[in-house]
XYZ file of C-alpha atoms in Angstrom:
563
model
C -129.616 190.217 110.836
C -129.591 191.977 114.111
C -126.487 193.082 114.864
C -127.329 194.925 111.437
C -130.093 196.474 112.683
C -128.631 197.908 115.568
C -125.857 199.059 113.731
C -128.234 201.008 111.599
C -129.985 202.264 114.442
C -126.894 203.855 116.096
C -125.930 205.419 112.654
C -129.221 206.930 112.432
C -130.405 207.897 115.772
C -130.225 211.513 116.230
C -129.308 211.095 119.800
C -125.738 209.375 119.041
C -123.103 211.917 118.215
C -121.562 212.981 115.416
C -117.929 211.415 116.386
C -120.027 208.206 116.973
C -121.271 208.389 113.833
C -118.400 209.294 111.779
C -116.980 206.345 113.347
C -119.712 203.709 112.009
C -120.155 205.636 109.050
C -116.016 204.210 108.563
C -116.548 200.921 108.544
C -119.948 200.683 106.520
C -118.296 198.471 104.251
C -116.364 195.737 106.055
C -119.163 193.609 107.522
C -117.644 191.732 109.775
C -115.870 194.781 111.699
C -120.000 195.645 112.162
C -120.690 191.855 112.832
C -118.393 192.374 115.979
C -119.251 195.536 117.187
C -122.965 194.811 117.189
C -123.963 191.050 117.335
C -123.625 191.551 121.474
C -123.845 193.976 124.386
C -120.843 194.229 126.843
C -121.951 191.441 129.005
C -122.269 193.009 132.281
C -120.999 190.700 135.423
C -118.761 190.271 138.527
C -116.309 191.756 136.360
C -118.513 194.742 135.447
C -117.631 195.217 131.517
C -114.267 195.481 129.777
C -113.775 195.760 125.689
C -112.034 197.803 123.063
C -112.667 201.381 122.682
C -115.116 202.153 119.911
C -118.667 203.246 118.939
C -120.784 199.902 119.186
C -122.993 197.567 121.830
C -120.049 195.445 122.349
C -117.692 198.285 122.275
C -116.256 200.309 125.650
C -117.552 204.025 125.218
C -119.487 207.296 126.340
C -123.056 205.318 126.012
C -122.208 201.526 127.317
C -120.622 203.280 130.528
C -123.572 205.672 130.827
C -126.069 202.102 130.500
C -124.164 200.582 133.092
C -124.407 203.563 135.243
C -127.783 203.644 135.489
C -128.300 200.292 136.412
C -125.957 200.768 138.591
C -127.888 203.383 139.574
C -131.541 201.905 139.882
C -129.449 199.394 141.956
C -128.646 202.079 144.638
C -131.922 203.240 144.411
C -133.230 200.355 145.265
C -131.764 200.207 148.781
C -133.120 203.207 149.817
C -132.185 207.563 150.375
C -129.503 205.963 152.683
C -127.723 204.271 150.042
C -128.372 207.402 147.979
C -126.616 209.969 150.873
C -123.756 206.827 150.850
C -122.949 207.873 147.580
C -119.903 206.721 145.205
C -116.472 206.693 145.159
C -114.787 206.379 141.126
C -111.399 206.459 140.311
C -109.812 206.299 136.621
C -106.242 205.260 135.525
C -104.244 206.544 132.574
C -105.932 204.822 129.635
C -107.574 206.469 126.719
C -111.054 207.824 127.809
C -110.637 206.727 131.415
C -110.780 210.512 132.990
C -114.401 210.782 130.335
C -115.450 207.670 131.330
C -115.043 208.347 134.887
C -116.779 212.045 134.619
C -119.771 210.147 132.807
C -120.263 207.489 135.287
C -120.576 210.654 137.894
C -122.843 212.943 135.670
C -125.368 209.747 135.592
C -125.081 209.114 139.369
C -125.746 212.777 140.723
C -128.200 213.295 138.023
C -129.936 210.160 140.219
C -129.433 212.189 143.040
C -127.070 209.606 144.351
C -123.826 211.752 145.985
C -119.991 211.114 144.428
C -116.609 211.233 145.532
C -114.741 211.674 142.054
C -110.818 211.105 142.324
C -109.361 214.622 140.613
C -106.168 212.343 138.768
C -105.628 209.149 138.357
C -104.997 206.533 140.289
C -104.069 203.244 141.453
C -107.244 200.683 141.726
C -106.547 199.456 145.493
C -106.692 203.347 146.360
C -110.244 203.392 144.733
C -110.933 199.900 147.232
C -109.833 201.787 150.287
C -111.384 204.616 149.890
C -114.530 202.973 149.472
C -114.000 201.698 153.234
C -112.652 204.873 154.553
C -115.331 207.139 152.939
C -118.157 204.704 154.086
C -119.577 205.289 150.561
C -122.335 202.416 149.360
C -120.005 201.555 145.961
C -117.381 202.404 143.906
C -116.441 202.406 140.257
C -112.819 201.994 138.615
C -112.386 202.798 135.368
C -109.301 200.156 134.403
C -108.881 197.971 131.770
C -105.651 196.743 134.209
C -103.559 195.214 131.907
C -105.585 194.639 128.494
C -103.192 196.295 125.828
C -103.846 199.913 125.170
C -107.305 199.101 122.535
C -109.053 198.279 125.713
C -110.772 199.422 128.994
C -113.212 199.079 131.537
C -115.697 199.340 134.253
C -115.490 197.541 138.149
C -118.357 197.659 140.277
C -117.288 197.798 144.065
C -119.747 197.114 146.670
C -119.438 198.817 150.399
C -117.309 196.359 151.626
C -114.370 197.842 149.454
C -114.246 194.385 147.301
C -115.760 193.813 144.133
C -119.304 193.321 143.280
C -120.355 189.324 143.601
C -123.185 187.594 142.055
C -126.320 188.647 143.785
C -125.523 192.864 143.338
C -124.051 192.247 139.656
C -127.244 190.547 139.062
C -129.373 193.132 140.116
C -127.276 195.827 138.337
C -128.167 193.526 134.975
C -131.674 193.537 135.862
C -132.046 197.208 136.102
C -129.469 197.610 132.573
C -131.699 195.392 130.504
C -134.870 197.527 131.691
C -133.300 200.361 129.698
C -135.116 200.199 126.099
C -133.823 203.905 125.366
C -129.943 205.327 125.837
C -131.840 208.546 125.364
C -133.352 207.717 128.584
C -130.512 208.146 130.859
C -129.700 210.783 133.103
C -126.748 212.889 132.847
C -126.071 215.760 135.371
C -123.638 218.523 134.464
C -120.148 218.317 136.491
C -120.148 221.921 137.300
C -123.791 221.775 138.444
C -123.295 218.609 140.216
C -120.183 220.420 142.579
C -122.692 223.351 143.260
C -125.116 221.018 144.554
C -122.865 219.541 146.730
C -123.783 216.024 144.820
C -120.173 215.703 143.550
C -117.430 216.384 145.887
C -113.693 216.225 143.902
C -110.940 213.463 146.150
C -107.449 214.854 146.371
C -104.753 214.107 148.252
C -106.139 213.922 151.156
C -107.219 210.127 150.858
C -103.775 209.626 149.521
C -101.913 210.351 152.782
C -104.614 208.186 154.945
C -103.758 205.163 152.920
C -100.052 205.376 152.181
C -100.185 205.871 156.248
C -101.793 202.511 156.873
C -99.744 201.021 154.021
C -96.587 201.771 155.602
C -97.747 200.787 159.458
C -98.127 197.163 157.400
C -94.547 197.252 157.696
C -93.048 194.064 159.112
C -89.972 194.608 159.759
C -87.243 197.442 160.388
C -83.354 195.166 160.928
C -83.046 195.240 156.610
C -80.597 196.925 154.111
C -82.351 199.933 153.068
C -79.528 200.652 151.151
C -80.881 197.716 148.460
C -80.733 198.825 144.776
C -84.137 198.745 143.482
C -85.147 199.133 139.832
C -88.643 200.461 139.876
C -91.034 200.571 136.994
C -94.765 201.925 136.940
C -94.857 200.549 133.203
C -96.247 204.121 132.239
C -99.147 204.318 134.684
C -100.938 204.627 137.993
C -98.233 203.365 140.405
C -95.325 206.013 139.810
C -96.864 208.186 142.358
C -97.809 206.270 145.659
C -95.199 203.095 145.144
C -92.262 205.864 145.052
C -93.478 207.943 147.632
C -94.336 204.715 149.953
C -90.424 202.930 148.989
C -89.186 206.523 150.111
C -90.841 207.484 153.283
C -90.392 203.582 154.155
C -86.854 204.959 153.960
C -85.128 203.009 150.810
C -82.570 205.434 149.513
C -81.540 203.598 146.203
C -84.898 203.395 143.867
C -84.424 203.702 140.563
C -87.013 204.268 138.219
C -87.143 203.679 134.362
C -87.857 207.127 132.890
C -89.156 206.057 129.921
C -92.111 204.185 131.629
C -91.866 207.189 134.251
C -95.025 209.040 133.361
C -98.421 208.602 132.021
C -99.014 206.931 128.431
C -102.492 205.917 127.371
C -100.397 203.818 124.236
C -97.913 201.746 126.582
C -95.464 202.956 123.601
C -92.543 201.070 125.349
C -94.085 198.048 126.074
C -97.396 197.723 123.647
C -98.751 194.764 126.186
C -98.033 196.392 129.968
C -98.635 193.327 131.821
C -95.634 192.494 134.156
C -96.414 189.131 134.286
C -95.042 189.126 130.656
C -91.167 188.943 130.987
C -91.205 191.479 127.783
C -92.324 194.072 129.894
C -89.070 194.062 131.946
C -87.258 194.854 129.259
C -86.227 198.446 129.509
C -86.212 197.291 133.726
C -83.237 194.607 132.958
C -80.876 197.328 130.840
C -81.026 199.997 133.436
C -80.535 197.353 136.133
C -77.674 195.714 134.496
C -76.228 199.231 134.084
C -76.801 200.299 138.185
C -75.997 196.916 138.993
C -79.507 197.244 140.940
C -80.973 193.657 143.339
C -84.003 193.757 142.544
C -86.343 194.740 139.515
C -89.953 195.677 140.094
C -92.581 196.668 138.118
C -96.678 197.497 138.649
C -99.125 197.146 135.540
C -100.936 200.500 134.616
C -103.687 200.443 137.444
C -101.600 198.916 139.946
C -102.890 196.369 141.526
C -100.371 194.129 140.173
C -96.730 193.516 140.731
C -94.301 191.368 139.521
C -90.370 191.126 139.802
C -86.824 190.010 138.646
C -83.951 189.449 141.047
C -80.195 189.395 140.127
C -78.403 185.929 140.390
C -74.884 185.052 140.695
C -73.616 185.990 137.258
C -75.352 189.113 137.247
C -77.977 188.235 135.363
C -81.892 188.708 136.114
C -84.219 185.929 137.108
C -87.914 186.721 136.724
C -90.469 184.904 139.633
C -93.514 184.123 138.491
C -96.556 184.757 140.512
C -96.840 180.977 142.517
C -92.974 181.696 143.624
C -93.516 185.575 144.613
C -96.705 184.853 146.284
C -95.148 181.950 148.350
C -92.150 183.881 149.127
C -94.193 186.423 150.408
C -96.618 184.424 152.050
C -93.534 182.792 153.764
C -91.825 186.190 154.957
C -95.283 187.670 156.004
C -95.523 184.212 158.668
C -92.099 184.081 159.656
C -92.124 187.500 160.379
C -95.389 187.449 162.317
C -93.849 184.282 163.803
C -91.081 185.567 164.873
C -93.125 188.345 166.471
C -95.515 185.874 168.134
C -98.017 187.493 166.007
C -99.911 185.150 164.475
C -103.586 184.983 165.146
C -105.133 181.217 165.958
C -107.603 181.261 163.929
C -105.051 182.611 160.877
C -105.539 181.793 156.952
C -104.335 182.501 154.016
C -106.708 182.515 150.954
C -105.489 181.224 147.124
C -107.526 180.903 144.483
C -108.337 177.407 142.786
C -105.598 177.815 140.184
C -102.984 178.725 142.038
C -99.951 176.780 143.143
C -99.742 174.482 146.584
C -96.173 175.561 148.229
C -97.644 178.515 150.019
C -100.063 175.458 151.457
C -96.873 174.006 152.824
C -95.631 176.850 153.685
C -98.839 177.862 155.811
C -99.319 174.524 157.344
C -95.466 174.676 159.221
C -97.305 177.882 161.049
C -100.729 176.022 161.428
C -102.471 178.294 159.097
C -105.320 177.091 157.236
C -105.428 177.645 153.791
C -108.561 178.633 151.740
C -109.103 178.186 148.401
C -112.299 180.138 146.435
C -112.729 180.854 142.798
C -110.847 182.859 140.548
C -110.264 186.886 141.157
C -110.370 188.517 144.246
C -113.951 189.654 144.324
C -113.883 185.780 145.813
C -110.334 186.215 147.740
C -111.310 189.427 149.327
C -115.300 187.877 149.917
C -113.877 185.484 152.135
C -112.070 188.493 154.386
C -115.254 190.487 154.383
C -116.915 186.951 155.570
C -114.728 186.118 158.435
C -115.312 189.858 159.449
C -118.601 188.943 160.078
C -118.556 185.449 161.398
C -115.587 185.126 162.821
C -114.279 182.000 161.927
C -110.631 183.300 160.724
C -108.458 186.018 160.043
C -108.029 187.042 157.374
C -104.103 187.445 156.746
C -102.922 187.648 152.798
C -104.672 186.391 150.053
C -103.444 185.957 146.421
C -103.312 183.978 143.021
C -100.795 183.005 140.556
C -101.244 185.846 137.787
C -99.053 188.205 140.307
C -101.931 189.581 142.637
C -101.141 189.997 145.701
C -102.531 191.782 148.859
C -101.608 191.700 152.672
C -103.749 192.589 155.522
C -107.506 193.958 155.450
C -107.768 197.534 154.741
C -107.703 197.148 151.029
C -109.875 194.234 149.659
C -108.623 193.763 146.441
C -105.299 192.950 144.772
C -102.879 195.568 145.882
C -99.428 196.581 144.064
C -98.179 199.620 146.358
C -98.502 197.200 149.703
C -97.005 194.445 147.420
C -93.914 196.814 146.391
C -93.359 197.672 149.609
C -93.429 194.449 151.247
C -91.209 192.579 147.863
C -88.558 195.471 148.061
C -88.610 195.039 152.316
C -88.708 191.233 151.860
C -85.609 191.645 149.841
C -83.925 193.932 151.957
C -84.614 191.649 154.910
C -83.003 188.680 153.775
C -80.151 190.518 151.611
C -78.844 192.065 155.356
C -78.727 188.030 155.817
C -76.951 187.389 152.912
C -79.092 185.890 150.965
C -81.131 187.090 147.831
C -85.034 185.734 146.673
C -83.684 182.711 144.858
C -81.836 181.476 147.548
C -84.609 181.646 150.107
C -86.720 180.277 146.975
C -84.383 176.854 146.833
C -84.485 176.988 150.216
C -88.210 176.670 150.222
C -87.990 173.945 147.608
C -85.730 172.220 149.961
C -87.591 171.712 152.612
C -91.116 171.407 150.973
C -90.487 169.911 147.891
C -89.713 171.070 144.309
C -93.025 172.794 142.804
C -93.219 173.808 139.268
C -95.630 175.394 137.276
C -96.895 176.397 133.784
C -99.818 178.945 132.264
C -100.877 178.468 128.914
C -103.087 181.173 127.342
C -104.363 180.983 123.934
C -106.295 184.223 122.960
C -109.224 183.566 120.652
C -111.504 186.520 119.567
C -114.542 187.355 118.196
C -117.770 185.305 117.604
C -115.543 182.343 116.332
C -112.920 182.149 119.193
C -115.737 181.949 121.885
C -117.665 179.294 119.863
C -114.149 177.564 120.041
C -113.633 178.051 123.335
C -116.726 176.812 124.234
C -115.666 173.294 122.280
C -112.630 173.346 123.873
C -114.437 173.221 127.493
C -117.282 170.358 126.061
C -114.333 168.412 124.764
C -112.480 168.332 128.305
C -115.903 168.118 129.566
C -117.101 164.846 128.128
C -113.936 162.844 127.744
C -110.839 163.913 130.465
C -107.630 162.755 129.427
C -107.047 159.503 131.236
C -103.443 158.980 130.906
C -100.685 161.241 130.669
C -97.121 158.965 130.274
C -97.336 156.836 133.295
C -99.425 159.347 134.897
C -103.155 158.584 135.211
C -106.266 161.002 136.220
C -107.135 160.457 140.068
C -110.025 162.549 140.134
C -112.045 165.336 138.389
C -113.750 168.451 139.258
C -115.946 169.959 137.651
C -116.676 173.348 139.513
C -120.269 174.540 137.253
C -121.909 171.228 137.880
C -119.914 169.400 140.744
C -120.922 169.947 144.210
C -118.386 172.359 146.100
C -117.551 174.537 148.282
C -117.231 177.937 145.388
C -120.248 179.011 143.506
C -120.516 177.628 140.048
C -117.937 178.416 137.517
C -116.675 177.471 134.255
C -113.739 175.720 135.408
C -112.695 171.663 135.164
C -109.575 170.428 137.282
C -107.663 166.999 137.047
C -106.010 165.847 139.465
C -102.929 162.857 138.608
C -101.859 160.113 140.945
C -98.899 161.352 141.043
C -100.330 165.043 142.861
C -99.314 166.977 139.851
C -102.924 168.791 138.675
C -103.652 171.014 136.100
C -106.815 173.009 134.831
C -108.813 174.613 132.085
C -110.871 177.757 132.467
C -111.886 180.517 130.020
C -110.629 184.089 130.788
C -113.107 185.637 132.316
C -112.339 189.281 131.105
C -110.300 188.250 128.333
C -110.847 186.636 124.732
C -108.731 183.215 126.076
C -108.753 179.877 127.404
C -106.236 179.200 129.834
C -104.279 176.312 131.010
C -102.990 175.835 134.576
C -100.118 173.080 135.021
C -98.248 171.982 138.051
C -96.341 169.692 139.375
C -94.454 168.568 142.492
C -91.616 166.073 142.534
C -88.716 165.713 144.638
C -86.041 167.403 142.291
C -86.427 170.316 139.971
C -85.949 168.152 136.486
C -88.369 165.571 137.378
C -90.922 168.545 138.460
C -89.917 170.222 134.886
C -90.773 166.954 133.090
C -93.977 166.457 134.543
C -95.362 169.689 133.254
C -93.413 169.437 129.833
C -96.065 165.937 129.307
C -99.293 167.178 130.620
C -98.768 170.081 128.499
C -98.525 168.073 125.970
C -100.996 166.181 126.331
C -103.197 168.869 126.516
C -102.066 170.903 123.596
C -102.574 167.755 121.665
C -106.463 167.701 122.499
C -106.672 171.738 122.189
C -105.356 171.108 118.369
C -107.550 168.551 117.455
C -110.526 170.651 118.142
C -111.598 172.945 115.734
């Protein structure tokens, strides 16, 4: 058995440390904790790699980010002393090993001879994007597992654009990994040694008050209520820091934030999964804004590049948006604003990825913006603004996608929660000095466009048995759609790894109903799920609700019978 072997080669190697060891040495008895840790590598990809913590080949620690490096590495190499003098920019958030992981990946690099810019605390990921772009460095590496729960983290290749690594570099990165025969072959530089050589030069706050400047001149408008009651939660990570500091010098007076998801915690202890887009995490959020009687509740996930929010109703109570609604609300007060302001470029677009909802398409087509769709992530959302850069074709103006990413403007290129903060919390502001809050401009939206509704389904499978599964689940939908769905009845397919289209080949199948409801199935591509996109459009909210309360059904239904 070979994931036997290795294991047995790890616990035996001189060159793996004693922790390491002690580790495997735990477990020598429960095979199929081995099994897992050792039947695969981290796959490395567009993603670059994310796991659990833990001694292993399919494990996040000291050796898999040190592999990675130097391919990473080789990669740089590869393009020349330029690319070299370029150098690196890494930044690390507030998970377990995050601040080793993020030293390691810089011993590797200098001990190439390649130079580094090494953040000195942590911070948010679109920081680590734009300075990237303002350094002029040739990459960049986070060190994130964004918002995995607190067993997890990872490693995201940026390329010189400030977006994340696409295809053609994450291939060659995986061509110069799986030259590697030996981990003992890898370069490491000490950090003290690296400074002296002027390799490694430490990032401080410097970069931070460049781009919380340019986040705040994003601004779009100044006739709001600063005096809006926010409720403000970094959910224990990187966005504490720059999204208070922006909300302040943008000059909102009444931020709140929850103090027990205040600081730093590698274990989430408050919230065990700190992902915003889970209504759970808002739950410390809700009491504090109940008791200040706050408008609005926001909250970031640990590396910040996410953002999601609640907003008080009527009664008093707290309505969570989901991503579709918060991204078309913003993507409606972004073009009104710019409207308004005569601001808005000809040659204007939006970009949304495939499985994300259609009412910021209406939204963008009143303003005669065109609307782009690309893949999943915004390695693809942010590709398409460092494409028009070149070419010309549009302008790039916000891009975003349902699971509550979000980013406005060009001088980050990836999904960006401290612009996204500012602009919700302005947004609200704006409209609240009109007397109106988020839900009413939300029905108002509905109104006039039509009632959208929308459902995500994930069902985590792990291990070597849930991705078999998964990949049954996909041949199933594959082979034989569902043709009928109540009265409703499949219009057309895509299939986006073997159809013809305008995205690169992906693992994704969409069906479109007669009716213009769609919905779609895709494996997590960082995460041990499937996932299931539903959404509808009817011309009243039950009818909409109904819709997606049969297709899910349907679908469900097939899911089950698979085994």
């Amino acid at each position: 058995m070979e994931y036997k072997k290795r294991y047995d080669e790890w616990l035996n190697n001189p060159f793996f440390d004693e922790e390491t060891k002690r580790e495997l040495f735990a477990i020598k008895d429960d095979e199929k904790e081995i099994e897992d840790r050792f039947y695969t590598s981290l796959t490395f990809g567009t993603a670059g790699l994310r796991g659990i913590i833990g001694a292993g080949t399919n494990r996040m620690n000291r050796y898999t980010v040190s592999l990675a490096t130097q391919g990473l590495a080789d990669t740089i190499i590869s393009y020349g002393q330029e690319a070299m003098n370029k150098g690196v920019a890494i930044g690390y958030d507030v998970r377990h090993y995050s601040k080793e992981f993020a030293s390691i990946a810089a011993q590797v690099l200098t001990a190439n001879g390649i130079k580094v810019y090494l953040f000195d605390y942590l911070r948010p990921t679109p920081e680590l994007s734009f300075a990237i772009r303002e350094l002029k460095t040739i990459s960049g590496i986070m060190i994130t597992a964004s918002h995995n729960p607190k067993d997890y983290n990872g490693y995201k290749v940026y390329w010189k654009e400030g977006s994340q690594i696409l295809d053609d570099i994450a291939k060659e990165i995986l061509d110069n990994i799986n030259k590697i025969e030996d981990y003992s072959k890898i370069k490491l530089m000490d950090i003290d040694v690296a400074i002296e050589s002027g390799l490694l030069t430490m990032i401080g706050s410097e970069i931070d008050d460049i781009y919380l400047g340019k986040v705040k001149k994003l601004s779009l408008n100044d006739d709001i209520d600063n005096n809006i009651k926010i409720v403000y939660s970094p959910l224990n990570g990187t966005g504490n820091i720059p999204v208070r500091r922006v909300l302040k010098e943008r000059g909102f007076t009444n931020v709140i934030v929850v103090p027990e998801q205040e600081n730093p915690d590698a274990d989430f202890s408050t919230v065990g999964y700190p992902n915003p887009e889970d209504i759970k995490a808002f739950k410390y959020s809700e009491a504090l804004g109940k008791k200040e009687n706050a408008d609005i509740l926001i909250a970031t996930d640990p590396d910040c590049d996410r953002v999601a929010c609640m907003v008080k109703d009527e009664n008093g109570d707290f309505i969570a948006l989901n991503g579709n609604q918060t991204g078309a609300l913003l993507v409606n007060y972004v073009l009104e604003s710019r409207h308004a302001q005569n601001s808005i470029p000809e040659n204007a677009c939006i970009v949304k990825s495939i499985v994300t909802g259609d009412l910021s398409k209406a939204i963008a087509n009143k303003y005669d913006v065109t609307t782009i769709e690309t893949l999943t992530g915004f390695k693809h959302i942010c590709g398409k603004a460092n494409e028009f850069e070149v070419t010309g074709e549009h302008t790039f103006i916000f891009g975003y996608e349902e699971s509550i990413g979000y980013v406005y403007s060009t001088i980050v290129r990836d999904k960006d929660a401290v612009i996204s903060s500012m602009l919700l919390a302005e947004m609200a502001a704006y409209y609240k000095k009109r007397g109106k809050t988020l839900l009413d401009v939300l029905h108002e939206l509905y109104e006039e466009h039509g009632y959208y509704s929308e459902k995500l389904i994930s069902i985590v499978l792990e291990g070597l048995e849930g991705k078999s599964r998964i990949e049954r689940i996909m041949d199933s939908f594959r082979a034989k759609p569902i043709k009928t769905i109540g009265e409703i009845n499949l219009n057309r397919t895509i299939d986006y790894l073997n159809d013809k289209t305008d995205t690169p080949p992906s693992n994704v199948l969409k069906y479109y109903l007669d009716d213009g409801s769609w919905y779609a199935v895709r494996p997590s591509g960082t995460e041990p799920k499937i996932k299931i996109y539903i959404y509808s459009k009817a011309d009243c909210e039950v009818k909409s609700k109904e819709k997606i309360l049969d297709i899910e059904n349907a679908v469900i239904e097939r899911i089950n019978s698979i085994e």
